[in-house]
Coordinates of C-alpha atoms in Angstrom, one line a residue:
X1159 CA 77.5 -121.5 118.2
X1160 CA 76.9 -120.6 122.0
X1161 CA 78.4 -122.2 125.1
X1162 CA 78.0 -121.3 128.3
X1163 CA 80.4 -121.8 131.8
X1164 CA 79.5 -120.8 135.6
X1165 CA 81.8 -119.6 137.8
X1166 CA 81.3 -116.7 140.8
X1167 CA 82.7 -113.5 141.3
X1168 CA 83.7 -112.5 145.4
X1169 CA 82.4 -108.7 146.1
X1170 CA 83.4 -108.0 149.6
X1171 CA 83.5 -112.1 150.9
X1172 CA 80.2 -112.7 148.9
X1173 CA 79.9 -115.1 145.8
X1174 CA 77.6 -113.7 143.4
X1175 CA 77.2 -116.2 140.5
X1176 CA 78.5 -114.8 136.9
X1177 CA 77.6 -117.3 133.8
X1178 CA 80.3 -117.1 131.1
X1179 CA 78.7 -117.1 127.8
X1180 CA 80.9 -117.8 124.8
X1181 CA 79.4 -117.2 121.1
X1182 CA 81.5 -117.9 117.7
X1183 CA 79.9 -115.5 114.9
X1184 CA 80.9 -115.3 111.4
X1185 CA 82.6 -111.8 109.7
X1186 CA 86.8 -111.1 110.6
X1187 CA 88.8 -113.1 113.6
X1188 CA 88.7 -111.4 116.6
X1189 CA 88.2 -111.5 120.2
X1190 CA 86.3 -109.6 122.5
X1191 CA 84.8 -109.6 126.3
X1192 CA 81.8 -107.7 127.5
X1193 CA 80.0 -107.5 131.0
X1194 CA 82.0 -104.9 132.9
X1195 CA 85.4 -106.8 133.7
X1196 CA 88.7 -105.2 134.9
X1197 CA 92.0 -105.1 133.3
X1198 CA 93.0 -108.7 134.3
X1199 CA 89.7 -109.7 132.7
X1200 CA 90.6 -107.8 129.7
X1201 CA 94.1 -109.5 129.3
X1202 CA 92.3 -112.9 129.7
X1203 CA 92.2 -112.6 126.0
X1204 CA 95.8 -113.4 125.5
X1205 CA 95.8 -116.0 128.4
X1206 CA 93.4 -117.9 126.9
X1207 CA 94.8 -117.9 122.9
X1208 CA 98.2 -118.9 124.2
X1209 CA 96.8 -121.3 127.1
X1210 CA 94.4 -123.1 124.3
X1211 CA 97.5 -123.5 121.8
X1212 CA 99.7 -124.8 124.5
X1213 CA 96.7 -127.7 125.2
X1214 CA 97.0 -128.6 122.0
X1215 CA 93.7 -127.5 120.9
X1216 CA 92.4 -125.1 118.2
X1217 CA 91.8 -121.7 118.8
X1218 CA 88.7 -120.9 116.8
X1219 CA 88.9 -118.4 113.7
X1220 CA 86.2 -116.7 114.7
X1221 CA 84.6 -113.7 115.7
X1222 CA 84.7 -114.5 119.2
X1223 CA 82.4 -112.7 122.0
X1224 CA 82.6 -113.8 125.4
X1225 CA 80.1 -112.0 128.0
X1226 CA 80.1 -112.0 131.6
X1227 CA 77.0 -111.9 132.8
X1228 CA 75.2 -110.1 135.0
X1229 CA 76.9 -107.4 132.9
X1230 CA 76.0 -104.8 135.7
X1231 CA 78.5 -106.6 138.2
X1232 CA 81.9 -105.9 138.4
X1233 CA 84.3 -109.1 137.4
X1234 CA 87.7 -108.5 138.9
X1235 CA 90.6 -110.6 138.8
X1236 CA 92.4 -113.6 137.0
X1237 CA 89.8 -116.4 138.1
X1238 CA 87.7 -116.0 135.0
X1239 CA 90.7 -117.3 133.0
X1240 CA 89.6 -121.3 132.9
X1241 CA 85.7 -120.5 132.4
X1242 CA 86.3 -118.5 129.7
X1243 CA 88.3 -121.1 127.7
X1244 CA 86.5 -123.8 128.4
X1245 CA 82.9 -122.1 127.5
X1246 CA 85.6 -121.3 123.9
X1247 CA 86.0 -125.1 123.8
X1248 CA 82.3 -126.1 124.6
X1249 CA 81.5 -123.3 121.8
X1250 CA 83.8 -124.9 119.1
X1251 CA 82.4 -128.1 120.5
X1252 CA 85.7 -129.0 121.8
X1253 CA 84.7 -130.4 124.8
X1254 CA 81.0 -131.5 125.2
X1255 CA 78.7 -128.1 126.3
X1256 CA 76.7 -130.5 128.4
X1257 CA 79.2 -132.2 130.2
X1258 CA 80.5 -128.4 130.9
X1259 CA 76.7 -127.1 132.4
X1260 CA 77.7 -129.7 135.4
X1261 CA 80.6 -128.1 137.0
X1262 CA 81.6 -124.8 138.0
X1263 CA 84.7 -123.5 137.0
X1264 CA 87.7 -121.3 138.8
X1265 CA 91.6 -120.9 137.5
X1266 CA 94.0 -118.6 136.1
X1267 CA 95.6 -119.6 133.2
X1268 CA 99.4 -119.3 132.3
X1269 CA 100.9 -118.9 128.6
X1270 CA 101.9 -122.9 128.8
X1271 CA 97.9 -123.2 129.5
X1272 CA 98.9 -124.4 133.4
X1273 CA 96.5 -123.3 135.8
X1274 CA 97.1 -121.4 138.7
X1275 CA 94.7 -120.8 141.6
X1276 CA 93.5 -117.4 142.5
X1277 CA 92.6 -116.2 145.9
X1278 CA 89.0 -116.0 146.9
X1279 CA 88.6 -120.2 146.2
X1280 CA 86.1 -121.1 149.5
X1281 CA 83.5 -118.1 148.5
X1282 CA 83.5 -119.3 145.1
X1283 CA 82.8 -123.2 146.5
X1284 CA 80.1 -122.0 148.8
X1285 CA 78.8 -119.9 146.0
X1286 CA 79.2 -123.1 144.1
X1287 CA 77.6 -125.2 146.2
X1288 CA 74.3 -122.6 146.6
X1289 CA 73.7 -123.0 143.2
X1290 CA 73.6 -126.7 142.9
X1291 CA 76.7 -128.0 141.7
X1292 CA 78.4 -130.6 143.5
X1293 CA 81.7 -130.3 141.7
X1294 CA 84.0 -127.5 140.3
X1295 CA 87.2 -127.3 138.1
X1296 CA 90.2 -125.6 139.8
X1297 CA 93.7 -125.4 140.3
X1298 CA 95.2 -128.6 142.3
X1299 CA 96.5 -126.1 145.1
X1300 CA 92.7 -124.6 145.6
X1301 CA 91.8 -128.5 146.2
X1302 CA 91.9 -127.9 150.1
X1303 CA 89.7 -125.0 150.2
X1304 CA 87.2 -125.8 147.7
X1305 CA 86.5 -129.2 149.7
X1306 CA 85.9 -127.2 152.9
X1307 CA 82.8 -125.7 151.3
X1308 CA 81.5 -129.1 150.4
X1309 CA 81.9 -129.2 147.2
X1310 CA 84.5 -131.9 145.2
X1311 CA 87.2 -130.9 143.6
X1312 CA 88.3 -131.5 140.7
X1313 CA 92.4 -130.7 140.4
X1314 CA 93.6 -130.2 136.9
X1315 CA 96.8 -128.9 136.8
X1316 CA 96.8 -128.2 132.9
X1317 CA 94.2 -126.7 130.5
X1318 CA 94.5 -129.9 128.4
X1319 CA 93.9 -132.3 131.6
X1320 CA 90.2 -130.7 132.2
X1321 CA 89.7 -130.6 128.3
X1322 CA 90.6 -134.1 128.9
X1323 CA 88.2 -135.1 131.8
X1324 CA 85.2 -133.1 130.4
X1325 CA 86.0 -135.1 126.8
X1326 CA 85.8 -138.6 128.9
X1327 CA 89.4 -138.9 128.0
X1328 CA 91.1 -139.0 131.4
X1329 CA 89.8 -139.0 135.4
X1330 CA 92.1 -136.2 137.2
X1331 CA 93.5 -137.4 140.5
X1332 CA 90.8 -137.6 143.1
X1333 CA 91.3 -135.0 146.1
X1334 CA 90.9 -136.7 149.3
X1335 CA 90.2 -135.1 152.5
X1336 CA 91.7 -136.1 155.3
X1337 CA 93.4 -134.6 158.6
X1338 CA 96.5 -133.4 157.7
X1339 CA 95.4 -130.0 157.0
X1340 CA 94.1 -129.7 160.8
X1341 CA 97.5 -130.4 162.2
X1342 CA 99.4 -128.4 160.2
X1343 CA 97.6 -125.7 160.5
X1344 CA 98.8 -125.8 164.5
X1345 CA 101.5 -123.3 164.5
X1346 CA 104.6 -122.8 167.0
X1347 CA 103.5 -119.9 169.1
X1348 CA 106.2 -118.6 171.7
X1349 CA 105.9 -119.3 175.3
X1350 CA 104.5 -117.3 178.0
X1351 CA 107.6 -118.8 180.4
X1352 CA 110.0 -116.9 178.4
X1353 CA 109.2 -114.0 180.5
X1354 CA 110.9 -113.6 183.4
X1355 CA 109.2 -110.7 185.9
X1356 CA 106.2 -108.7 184.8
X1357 CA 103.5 -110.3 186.8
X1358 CA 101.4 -107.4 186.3
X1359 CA 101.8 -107.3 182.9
X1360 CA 101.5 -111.2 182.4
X1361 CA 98.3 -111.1 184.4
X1362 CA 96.8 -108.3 181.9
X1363 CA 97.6 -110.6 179.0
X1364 CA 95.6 -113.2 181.3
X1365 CA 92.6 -111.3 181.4
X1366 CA 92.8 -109.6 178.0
X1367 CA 92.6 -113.4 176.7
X1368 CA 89.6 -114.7 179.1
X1369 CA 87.5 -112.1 178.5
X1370 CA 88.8 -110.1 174.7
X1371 CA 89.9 -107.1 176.1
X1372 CA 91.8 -104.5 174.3
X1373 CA 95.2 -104.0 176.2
X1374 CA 98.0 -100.9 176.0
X1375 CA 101.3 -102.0 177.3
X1376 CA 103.3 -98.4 177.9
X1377 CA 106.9 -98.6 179.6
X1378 CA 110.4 -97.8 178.4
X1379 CA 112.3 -99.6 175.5
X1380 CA 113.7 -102.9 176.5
X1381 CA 110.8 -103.9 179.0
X1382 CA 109.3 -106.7 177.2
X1383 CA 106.1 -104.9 176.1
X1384 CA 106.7 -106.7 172.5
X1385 CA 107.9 -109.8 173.8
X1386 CA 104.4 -110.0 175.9
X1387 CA 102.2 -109.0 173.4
X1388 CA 103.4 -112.0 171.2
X1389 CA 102.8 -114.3 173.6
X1390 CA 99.0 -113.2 173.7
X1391 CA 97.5 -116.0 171.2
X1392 CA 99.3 -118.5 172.6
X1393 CA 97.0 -118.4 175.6
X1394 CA 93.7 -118.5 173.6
X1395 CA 91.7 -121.1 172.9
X1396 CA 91.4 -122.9 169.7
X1397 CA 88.9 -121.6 166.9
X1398 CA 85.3 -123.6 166.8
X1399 CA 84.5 -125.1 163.7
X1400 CA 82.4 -122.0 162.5
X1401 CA 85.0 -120.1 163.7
X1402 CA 87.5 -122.0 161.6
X1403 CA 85.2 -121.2 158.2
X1404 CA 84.8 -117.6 159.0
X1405 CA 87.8 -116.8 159.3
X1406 CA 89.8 -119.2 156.6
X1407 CA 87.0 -117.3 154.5
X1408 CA 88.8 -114.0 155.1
X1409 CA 92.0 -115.3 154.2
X1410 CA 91.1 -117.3 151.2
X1411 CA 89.5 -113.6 149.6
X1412 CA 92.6 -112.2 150.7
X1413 CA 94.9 -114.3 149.4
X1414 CA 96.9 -115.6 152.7
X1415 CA 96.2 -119.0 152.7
X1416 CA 99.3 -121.9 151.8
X1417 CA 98.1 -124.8 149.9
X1418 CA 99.7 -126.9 153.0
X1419 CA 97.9 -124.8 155.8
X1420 CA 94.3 -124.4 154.2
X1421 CA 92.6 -123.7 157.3
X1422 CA 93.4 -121.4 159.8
X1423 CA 92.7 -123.5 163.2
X1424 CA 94.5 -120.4 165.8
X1425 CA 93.6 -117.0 166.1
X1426 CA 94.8 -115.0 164.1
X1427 CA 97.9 -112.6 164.9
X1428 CA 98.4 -109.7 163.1
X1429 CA 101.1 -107.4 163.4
X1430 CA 101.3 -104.6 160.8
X1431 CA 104.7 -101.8 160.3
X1432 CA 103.5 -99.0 161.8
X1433 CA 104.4 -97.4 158.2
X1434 CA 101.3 -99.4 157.3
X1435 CA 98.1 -96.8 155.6
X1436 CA 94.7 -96.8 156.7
X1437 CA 93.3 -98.5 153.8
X1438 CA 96.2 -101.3 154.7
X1439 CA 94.7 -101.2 157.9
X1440 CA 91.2 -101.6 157.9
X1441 CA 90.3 -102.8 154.2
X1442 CA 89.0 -100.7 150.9
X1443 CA 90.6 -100.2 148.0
X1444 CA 89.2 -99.4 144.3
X1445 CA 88.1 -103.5 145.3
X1446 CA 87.6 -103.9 148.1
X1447 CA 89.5 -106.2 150.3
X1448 CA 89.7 -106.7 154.1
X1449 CA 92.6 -105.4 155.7
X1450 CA 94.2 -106.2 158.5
X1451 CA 91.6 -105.6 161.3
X1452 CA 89.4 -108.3 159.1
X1453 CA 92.4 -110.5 158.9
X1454 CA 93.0 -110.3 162.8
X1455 CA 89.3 -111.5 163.3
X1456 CA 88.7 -113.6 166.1
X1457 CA 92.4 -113.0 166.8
X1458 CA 94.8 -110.4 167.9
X1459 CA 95.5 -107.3 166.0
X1460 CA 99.3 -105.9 167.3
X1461 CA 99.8 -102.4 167.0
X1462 CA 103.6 -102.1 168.1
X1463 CA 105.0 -98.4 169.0
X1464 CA 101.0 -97.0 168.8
X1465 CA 101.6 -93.7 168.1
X1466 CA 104.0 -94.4 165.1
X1467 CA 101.1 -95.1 163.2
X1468 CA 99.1 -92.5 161.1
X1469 CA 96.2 -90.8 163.2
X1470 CA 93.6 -91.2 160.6
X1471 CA 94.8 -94.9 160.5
X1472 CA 94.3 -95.0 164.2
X1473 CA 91.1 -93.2 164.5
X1474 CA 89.8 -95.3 161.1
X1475 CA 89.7 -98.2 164.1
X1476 CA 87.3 -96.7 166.0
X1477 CA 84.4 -98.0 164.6
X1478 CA 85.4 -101.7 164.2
X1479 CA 86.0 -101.7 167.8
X1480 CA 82.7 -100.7 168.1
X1481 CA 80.5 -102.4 165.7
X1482 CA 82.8 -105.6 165.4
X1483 CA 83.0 -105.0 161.4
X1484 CA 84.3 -102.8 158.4
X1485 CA 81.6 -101.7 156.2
X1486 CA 83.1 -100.0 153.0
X1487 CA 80.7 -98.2 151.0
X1488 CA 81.3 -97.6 147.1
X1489 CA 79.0 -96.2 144.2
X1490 CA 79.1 -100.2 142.8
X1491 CA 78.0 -101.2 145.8
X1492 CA 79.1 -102.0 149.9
X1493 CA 80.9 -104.9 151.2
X1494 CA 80.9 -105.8 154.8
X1495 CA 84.3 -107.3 156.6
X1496 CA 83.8 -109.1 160.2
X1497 CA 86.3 -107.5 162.5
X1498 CA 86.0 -108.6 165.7
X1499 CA 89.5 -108.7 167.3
X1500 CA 91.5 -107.8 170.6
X1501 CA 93.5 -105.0 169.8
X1502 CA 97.4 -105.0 171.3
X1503 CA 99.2 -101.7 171.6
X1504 CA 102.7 -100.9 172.9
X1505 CA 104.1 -97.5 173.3
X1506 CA 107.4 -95.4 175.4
X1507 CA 105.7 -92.8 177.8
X1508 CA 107.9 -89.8 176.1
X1509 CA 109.2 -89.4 172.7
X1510 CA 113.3 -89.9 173.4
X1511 CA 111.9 -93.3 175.4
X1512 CA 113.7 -92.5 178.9
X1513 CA 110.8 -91.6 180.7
X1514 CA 109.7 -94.0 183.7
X1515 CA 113.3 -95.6 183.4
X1516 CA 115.0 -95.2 186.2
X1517 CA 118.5 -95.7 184.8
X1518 CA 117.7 -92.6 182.2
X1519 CA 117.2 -89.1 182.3
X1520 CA 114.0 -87.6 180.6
X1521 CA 115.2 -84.9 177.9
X1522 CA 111.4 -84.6 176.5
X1523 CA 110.5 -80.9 176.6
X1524 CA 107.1 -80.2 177.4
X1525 CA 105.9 -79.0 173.8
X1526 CA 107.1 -82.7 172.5
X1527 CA 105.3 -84.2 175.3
X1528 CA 102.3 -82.4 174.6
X1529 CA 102.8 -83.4 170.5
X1530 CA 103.5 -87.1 171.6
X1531 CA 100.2 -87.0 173.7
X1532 CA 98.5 -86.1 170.9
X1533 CA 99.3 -88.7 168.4
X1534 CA 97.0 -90.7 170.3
X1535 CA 92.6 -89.3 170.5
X1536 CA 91.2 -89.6 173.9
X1537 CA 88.5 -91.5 172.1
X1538 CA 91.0 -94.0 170.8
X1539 CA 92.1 -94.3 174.7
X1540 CA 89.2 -95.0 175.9
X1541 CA 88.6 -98.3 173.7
X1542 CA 91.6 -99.7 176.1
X1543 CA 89.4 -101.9 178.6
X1544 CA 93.6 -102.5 179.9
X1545 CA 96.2 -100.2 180.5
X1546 CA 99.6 -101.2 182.3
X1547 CA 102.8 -99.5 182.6
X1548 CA 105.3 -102.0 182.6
X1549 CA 109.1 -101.2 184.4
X1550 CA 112.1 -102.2 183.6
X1551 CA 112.5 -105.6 185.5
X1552 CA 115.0 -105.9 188.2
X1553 CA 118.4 -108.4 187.7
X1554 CA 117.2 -111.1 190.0
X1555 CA 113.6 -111.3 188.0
X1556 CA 116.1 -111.5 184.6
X1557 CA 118.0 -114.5 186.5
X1558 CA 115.1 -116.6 187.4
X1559 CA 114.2 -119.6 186.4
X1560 CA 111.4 -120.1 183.5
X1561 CA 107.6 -118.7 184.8
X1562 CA 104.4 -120.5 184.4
X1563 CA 104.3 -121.4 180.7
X1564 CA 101.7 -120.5 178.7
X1565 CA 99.5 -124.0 178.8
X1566 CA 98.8 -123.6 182.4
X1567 CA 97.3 -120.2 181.8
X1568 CA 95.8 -121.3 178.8
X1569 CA 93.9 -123.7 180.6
X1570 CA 92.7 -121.0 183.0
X1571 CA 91.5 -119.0 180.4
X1572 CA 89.8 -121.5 178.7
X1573 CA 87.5 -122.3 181.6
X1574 CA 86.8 -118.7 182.1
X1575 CA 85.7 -118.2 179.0
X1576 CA 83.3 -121.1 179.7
X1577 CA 81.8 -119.8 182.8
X1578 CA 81.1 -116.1 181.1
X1579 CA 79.8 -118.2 178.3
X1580 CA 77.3 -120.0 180.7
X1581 CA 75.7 -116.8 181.7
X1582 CA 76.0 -113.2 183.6
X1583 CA 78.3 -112.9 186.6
X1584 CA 75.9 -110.7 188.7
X1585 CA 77.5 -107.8 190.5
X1586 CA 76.6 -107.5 193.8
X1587 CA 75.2 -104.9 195.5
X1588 CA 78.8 -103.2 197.3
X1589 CA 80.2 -104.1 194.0
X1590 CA 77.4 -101.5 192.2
X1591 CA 77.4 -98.8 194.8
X1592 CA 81.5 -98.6 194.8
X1593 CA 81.4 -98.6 191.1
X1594 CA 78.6 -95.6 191.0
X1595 CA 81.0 -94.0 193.4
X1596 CA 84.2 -93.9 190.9
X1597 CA 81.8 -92.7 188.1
X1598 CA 81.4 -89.7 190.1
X1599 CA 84.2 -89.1 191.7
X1600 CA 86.9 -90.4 188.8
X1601 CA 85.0 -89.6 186.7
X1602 CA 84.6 -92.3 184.2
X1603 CA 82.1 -92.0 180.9
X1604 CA 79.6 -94.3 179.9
X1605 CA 82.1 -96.4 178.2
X1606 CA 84.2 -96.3 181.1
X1607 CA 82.0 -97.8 183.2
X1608 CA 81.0 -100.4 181.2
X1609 CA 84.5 -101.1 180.6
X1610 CA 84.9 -101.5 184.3
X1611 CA 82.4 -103.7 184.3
X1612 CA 83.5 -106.2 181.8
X1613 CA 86.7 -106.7 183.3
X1614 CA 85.3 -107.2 186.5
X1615 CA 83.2 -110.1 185.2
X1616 CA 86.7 -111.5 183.5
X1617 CA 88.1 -111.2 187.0
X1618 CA 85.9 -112.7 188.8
X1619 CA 84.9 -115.4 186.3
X1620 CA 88.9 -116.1 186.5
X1621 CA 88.6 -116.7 190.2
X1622 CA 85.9 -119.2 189.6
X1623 CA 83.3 -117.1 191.2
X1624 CA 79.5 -116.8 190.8
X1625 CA 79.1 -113.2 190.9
X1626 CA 81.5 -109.5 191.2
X1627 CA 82.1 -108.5 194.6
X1628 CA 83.5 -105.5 195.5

């Protein structure tokens, strides 16, 4: 007897569709699963004997062989735990094989045969929904995600409740979308008023929001370079709805997303221990995963104390700066992560932290400069469209009242970003013979120029103007 169960393996944020086949043969009890799966897939086999028993259902005698197929393509993960009981059932005729070939399946099962939802849920709905099913079994808390992709949920909570529903023998409860996920997924972000002094500083986060710019905030301890940074995403705008997909897309794979806050409506702000490994950082893995330059996307990466961090971490960053993206490359195959993200760094200007402190006396020799310098490439650097030293703010700043909060600039940066959206900010012609001038005289490289150039158009497109003068 031969049953079979869709469900979809994620490579990279990609569903490819894997068909659970499930055959009971005569010859000794046993239980076996082919088609290349991992560890977790391998242990489905006790999983799915104890979940079975606990639904009060019968585990068949038989020589059991359950394949994955495309056998070529790698299954990882707990997610193939419901499928591959339920194709068992549909074999043993259970639960009716037909009724099964309608719906998709998706769920980790526990020994009480509860079912748990795995990450990775939207991939599999829109990989779901690409292959013509309008309905998939998962885990109650995967509801919210799986309706995002279009497709209807069905919750089960229990092995026994879908044995149930694909029997005719009960209707789960009916997952209804409505608006609360939106609003919760608003989150409390702090308040750009909380900073007293730093206008400088407060008008680089300004422009590093209007126009994505990449900032480096470098000053003594105590300054406020971390308190600023934070404040960052609360001065961008909200996600677009295609936005919103991308990147609640990312965090489903990964595994971030609450079953209260299924969709990630602000950018993203990432803010990783400097501790943190480059794999960590930008994604890979024996499975690939994104890390947190694809988790940032569309959002804020914050890289406190800069040169903490591992140089080949650092340097690993180059090329997502660049290109917008993590490709990882592997024998099985590649998987491509969006990471298109402003990156934030802080740092002190010597290694003991007094230097450009007035109050403080440098001790730094110049070896240890020189070895703190080079924690941090030139090429690295040079990705920094922003750089501002920020000093140590004087008493009367600290005993000010609250500054412009963070709505007010928000505003500003929102219609910025409309009028760079509308079209080019032409330069005029002063404005391109004094920039040809600092390229030779500076001198500033290719990049540096066009770096110029970008934050000139965010300058002037903050100012409301029509074009960059000098």
């Amino acid at each position: 007897m031969l049953a079979r169960a869709v469900t979809h393996a994620v490579v990279g944020l990609e569903p490819r569709r894997v068909e659970v086949e499930a055959h009971l043969g005569s010859g000794v009890p046993g239980f076996t699963i082919v088609g290349l799966g991992d560890r977790a897939c391998q242990e489905a086999k006790h999983r799915v004997r104890s979940g079975i028993a606990s639904a009060e259902r019968e585990f068949p005698l038989r020589r059991i062989t359950v394949n994955l197929a495309p056998a070529g393509l790698k299954k990882e993960g707990s997610g193939f735990d419901l499928p591959i009981a339920l194709a068992i059932l549909a074999a043993s005729r259970q639960v009716p094989p037909e009724r099964l070939a309608g719906h998709a399946a998706l769920g980790e099962l526990g020994l009480d045969g509860c079912v748990r939802p795995v990450g990775g849920a939207l991939a599999v709905a829109e990989g779901a929904r690409r292959s013509g099913f309008q309905r998939l079994l998962c885990a109650a808390e995967s509801s919210p995600e799986v309706a995002l992709a279009g497709v209807e949920p069905v919750p089960v909570r229990h092995l026994a409740e879908a044995a149930a529903y694909l029997c005719g023998e009960a209707e789960p409860q009916t997952y209804e979308v409505n608006g609360e996920g939106r609003t919760a997924g608003a989150a409390d972000l702090p308040d750009l008023a909380d900073v007293r002094g730093q206008e400088r500083a407060r008008r680089a986060l300004e422009l590093a929001a209007a126009g994505r710019h990449n900032l480096l905030l470098a000053g003594p301890p105590g300054t406020g370079k971390t308190m600023l940074a934070r404040r960052l995403p609360g001065l961008l705008p909200a996600l677009t709805d295609d936005e919103v997909l991308e990147v609640t897309r990312i965090h489903s794979v990964a595994g971030t997303l609450s079953s209260d806050r299924p969709l990630v409506l602000t950018p993203p702000f990432r803010a990783p221990h400097h501790s943190t490994s480059m794999v960590a950082l930008v994604g890979g893995g024996p499975a690939p995963r994104p890390g947190e330059a694809s988790l940032a996307h569309r959002g804020v990466l914050f890289l406190d104390e800069l040169p903490e961090f591992q140089r080949p971490a650092l340097e690993a960053l180059r090329q997502p700066l660049e290109d917008g993206a993590v490709s990882i490359a592997r024998v099985g195959g590649r998987a491509l992560f969006p990471a298109r993200f402003a990156l934030v760094g802080t740092m002190n200007l010597c290694p003991c932290g007094a230097r450009g402190d007035p109050a403080a006396e440098c001790s730094c020799s110049s070896q240890r400069l020189a070895a703190f310098r080079d924690k941090l490439s030139r090429a690295l650097l040079d990705r920094f469209d922003l750089v501002v030293t920020v000093p140590r703010a004087r008493a009367t700043e600290l005993a000010a009242g609250p500054a412009e909060g963070s709505e007010a600039v928000g505003r500003r940066v929102a219609a910025a970003r409309e009028r760079l959206r509308a079209g080019p900010l032409p330069a005029s012609r002063e404005a391109a013979a004094l920039l040809d001038r600092a390229v030779e005289r500076l001198p500033l490289s290719g990049r540096g120029r066009a770096r110029v150039a970008r934050v000139s158009r965010t300058i002037a497109a903050l100012a409301g103007s029509d074009g960059v003068g000098a």
